XYZ file of N, CA and C in Angstrom:
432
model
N -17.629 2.215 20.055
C -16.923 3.034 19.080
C -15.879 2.169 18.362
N -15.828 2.227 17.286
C -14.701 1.507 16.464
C -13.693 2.061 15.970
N -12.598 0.955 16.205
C -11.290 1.598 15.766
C -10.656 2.419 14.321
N -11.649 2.113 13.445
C -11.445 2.160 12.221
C -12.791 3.179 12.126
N -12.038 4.376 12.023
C -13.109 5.678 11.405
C -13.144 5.871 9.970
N -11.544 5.898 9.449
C -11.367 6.720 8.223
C -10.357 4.776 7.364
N -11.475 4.371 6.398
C -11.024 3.472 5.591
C -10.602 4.150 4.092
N -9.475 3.727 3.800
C -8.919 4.242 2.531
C -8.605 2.982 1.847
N -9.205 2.660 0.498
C -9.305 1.666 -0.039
C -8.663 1.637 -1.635
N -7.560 0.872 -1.639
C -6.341 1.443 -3.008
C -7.148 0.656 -3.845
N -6.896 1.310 -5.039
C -7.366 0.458 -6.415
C -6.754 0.929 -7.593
N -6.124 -0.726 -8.517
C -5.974 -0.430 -9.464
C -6.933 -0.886 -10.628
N -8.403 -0.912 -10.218
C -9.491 -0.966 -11.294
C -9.480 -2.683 -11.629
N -8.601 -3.534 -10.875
C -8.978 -4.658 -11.761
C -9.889 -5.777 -10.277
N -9.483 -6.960 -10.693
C -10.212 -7.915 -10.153
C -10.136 -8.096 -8.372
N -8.771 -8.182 -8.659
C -7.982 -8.087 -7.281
C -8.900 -7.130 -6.391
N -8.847 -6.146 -7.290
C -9.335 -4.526 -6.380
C -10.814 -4.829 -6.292
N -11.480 -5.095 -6.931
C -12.747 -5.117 -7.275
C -13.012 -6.574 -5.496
N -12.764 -7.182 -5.333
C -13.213 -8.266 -4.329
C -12.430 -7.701 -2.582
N -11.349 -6.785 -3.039
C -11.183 -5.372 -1.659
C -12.122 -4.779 -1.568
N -12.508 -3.817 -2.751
C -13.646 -2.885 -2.735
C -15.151 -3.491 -1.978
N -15.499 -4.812 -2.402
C -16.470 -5.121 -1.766
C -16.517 -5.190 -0.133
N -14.685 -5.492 0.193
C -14.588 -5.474 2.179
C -14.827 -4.135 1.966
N -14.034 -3.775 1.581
C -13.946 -2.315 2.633
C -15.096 -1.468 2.631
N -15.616 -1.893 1.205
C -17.551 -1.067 1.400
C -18.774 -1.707 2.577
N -18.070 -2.599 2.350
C -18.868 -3.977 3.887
C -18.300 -3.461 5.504
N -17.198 -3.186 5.056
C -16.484 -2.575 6.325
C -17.179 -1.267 7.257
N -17.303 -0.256 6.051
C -17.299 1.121 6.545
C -18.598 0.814 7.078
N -19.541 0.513 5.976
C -20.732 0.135 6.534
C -21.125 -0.178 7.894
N -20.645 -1.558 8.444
C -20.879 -2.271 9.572
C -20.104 -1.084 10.807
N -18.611 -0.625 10.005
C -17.956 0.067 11.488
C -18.830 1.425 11.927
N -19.727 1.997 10.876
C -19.888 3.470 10.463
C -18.923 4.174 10.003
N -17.823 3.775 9.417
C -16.270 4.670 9.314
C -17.014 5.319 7.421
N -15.854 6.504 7.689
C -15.746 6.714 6.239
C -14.718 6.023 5.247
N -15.428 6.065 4.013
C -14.605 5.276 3.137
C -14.070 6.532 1.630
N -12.805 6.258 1.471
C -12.344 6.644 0.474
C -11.548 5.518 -0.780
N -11.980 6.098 -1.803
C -11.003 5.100 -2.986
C -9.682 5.775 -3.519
N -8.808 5.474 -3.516
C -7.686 6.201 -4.169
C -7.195 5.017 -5.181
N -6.592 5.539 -6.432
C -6.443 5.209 -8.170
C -4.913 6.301 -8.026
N -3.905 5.715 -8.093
C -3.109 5.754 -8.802
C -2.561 5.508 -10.174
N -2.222 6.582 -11.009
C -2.303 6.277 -12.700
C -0.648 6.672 -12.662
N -0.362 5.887 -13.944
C 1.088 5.873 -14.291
C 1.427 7.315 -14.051
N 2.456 8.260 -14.301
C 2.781 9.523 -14.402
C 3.427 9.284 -16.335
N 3.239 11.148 -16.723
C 3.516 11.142 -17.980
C 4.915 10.765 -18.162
N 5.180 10.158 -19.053
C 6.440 9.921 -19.434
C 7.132 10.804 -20.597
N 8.552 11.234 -20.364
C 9.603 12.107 -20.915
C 10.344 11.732 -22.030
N 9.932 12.035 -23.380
C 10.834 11.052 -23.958
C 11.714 11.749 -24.850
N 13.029 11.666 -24.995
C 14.164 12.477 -25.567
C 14.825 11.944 -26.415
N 14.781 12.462 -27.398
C 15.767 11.957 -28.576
C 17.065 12.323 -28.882
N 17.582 11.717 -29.609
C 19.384 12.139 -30.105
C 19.308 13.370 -29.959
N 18.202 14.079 -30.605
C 18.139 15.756 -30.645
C 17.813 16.254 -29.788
N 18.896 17.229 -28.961
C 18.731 18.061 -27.636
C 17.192 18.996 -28.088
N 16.825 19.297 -28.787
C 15.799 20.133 -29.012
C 14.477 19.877 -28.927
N 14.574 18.383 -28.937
C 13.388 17.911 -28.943
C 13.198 17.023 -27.206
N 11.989 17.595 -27.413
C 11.398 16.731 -25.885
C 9.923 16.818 -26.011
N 9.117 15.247 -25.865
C 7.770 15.197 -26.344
C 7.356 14.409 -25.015
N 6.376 15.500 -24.987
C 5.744 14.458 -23.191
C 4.685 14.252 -23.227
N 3.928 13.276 -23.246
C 2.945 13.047 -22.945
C 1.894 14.068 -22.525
N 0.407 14.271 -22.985
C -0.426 15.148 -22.067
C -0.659 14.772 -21.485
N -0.658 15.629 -19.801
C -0.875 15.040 -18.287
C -2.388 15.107 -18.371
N -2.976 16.174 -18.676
C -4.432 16.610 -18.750
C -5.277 15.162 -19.235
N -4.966 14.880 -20.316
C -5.527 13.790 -20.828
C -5.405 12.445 -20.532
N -4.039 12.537 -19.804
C -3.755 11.002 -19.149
C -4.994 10.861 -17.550
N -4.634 12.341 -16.969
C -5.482 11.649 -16.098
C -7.140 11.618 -16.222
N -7.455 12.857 -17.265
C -8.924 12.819 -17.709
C -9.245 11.289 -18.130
N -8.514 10.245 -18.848
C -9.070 9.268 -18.646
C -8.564 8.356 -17.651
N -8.065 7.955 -16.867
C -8.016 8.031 -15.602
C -8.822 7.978 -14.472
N -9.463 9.111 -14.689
C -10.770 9.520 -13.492
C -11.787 9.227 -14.091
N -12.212 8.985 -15.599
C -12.986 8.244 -16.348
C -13.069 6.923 -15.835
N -12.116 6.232 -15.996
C -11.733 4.450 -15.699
C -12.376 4.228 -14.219
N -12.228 5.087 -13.142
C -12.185 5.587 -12.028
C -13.881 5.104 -11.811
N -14.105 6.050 -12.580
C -15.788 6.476 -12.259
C -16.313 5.714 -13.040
N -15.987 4.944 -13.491
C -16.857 3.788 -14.297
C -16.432 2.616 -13.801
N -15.493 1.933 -13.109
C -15.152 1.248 -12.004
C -16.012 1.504 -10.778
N -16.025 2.418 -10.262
C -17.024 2.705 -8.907
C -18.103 2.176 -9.269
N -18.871 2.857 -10.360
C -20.241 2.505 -10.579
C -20.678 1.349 -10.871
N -19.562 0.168 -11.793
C -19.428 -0.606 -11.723
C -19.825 -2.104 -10.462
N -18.789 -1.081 -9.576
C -18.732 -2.194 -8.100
C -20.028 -1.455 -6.957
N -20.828 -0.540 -7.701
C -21.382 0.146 -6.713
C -21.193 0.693 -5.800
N -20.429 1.293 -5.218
C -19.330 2.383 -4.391
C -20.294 3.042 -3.794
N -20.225 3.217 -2.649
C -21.523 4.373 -2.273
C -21.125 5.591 -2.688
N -22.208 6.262 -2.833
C -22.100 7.810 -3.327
C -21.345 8.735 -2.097
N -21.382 8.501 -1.174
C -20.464 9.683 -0.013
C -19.235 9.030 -0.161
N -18.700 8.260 -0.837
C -17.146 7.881 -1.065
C -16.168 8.575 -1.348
N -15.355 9.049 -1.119
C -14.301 9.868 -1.443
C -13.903 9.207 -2.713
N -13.292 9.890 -3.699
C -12.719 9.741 -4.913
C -11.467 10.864 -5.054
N -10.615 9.516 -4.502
C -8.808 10.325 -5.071
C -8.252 9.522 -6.180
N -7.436 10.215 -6.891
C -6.652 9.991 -8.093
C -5.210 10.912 -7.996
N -4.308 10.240 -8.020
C -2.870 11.186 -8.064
C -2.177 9.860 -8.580
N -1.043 10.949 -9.560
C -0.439 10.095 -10.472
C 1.288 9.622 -9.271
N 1.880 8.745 -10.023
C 2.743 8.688 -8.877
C 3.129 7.058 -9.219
N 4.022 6.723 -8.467
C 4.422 4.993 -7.900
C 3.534 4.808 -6.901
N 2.429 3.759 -7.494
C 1.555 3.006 -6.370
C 1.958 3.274 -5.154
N 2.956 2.355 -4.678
C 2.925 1.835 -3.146
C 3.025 3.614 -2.316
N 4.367 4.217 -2.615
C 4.611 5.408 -2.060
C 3.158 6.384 -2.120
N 2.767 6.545 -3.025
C 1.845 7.463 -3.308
C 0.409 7.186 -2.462
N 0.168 5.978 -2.396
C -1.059 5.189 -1.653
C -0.794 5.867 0.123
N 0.113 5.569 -0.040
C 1.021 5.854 1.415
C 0.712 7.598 1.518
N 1.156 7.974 1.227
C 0.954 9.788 1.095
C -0.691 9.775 1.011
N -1.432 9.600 0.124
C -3.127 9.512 0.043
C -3.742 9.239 1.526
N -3.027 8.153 2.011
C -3.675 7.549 3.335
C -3.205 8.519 4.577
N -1.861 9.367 4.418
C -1.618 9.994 5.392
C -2.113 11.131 5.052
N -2.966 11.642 3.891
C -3.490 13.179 3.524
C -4.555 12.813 4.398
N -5.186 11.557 3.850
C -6.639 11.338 3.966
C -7.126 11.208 6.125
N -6.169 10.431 6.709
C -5.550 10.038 8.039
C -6.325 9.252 8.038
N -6.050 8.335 7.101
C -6.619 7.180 7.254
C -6.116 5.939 7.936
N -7.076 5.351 8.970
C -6.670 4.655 10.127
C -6.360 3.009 9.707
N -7.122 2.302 8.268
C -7.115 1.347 7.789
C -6.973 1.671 6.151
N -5.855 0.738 5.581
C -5.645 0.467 4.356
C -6.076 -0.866 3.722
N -6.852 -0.510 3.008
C -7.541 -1.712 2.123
C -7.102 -2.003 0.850
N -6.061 -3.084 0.414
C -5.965 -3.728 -1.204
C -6.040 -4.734 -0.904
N -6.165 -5.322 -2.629
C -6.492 -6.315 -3.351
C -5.075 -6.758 -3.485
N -4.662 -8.460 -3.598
C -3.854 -8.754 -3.915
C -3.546 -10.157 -5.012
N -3.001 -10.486 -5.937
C -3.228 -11.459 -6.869
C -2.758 -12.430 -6.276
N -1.856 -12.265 -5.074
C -1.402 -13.471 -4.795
C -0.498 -14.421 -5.048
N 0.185 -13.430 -6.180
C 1.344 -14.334 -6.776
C 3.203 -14.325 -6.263
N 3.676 -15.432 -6.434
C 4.534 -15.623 -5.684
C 5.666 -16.440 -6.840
N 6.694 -16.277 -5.960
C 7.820 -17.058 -6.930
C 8.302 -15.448 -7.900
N 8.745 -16.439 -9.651
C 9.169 -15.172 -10.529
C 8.162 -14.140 -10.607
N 7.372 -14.297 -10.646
C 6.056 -13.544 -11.231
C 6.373 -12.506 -10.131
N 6.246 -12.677 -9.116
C 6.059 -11.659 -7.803
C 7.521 -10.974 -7.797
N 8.267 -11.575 -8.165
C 9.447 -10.915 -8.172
C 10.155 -10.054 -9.345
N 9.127 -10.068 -10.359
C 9.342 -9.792 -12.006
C 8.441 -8.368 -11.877
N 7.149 -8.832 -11.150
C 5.819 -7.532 -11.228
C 6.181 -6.981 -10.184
N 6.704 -7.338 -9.022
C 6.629 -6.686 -7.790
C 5.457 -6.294 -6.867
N 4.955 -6.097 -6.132
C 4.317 -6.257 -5.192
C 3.849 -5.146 -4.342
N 2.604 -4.085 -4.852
C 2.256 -2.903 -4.449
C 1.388 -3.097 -2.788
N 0.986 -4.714 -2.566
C 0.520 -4.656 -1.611
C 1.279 -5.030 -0.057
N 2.761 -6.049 -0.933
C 3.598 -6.053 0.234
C 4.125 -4.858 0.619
N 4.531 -4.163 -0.380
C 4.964 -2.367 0.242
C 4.291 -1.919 1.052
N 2.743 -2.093 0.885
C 2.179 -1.190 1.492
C 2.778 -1.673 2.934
N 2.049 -3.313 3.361
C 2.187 -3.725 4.596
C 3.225 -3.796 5.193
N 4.660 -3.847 4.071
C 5.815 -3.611 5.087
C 6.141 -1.614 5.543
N 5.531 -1.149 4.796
C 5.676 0.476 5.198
C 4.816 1.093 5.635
N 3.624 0.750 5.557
C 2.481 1.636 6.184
C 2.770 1.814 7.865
N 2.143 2.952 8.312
C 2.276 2.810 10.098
C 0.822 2.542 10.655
N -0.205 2.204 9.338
C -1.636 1.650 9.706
C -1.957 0.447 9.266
N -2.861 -0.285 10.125
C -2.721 -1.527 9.404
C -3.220 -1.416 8.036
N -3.174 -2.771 7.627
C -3.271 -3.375 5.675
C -4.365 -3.871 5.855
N -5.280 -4.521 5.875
C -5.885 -4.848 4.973
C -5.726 -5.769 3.581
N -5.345 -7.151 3.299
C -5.250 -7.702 1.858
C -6.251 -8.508 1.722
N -7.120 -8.506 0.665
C -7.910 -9.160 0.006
C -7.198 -9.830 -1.207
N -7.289 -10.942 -1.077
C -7.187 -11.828 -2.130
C -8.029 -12.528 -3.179
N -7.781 -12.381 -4.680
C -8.810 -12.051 -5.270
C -9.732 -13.171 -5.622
């Protein structure tokens, strides 16, 4: 029996993610575990002018309709198996990944990481060190 039942595998659709996605689909496979993808998308943004009267927000509907578009054309892309879970919630990456994995009780967290270090890492910040310094399951980093 293997330790790893329930794999939850973060993605933000790019390269990084795309060479995770291939472990953790290799993973579930070999462990028998289930696999889920979770996509975090920006949240709408509030924007207010000099004029108290005015407030123009973004449509949420449409932000995440394409979203779960990007989503599902990414999967199909990397070939995702079809019993894959497909989550999407808008939010701050690291926290939100974190909440997904504890909805999902997922026993292993899988990202992608660019690997970068110095200003860069300290300018973009770092959704996969969060995870590994906060998660209470292990990480998982693929490097891309």
């Amino acid at each position: 029996m293997s330790t790893f039942q329930r794999i939850l595998m973060a993605t933000d659709l790019d390269e990084a993610s795309e060479a995770a996605a291939h472990r953790a689909i290799s993973l579930a496979r070999h462990l028998k575990a289930e696999l889920a993808f979770v996509h975090v998308f920006a949240p709408p943004a509030t924007i207010y002018s000099a004029y108290p009267d005015f407030t123009a927000v973004l449509p949420v509907e449409e932000l995440k309709t394409a979203a779960q578009r990007a989503l599902d054309a990414w999967l199909t892309r990397i070939e995702a198996p079809s019993q894959a879970k497909r989550l999407l919630h808008p939010g701050e990456p690291a926290p939100t990944i974190l909440d997904a994995a504890e909805a999902y009780v997922a026993d292993l967290i899988v990202v992608g990481t660019h690997g970068r270090r110095g200003v860069s890492r300290v300018l973009i910040g770092s959704t996969a060190e969060k995870l590994v310094r906060l998660s209470p399951v292990p990480v998982l980093t693929v490097r891309e």
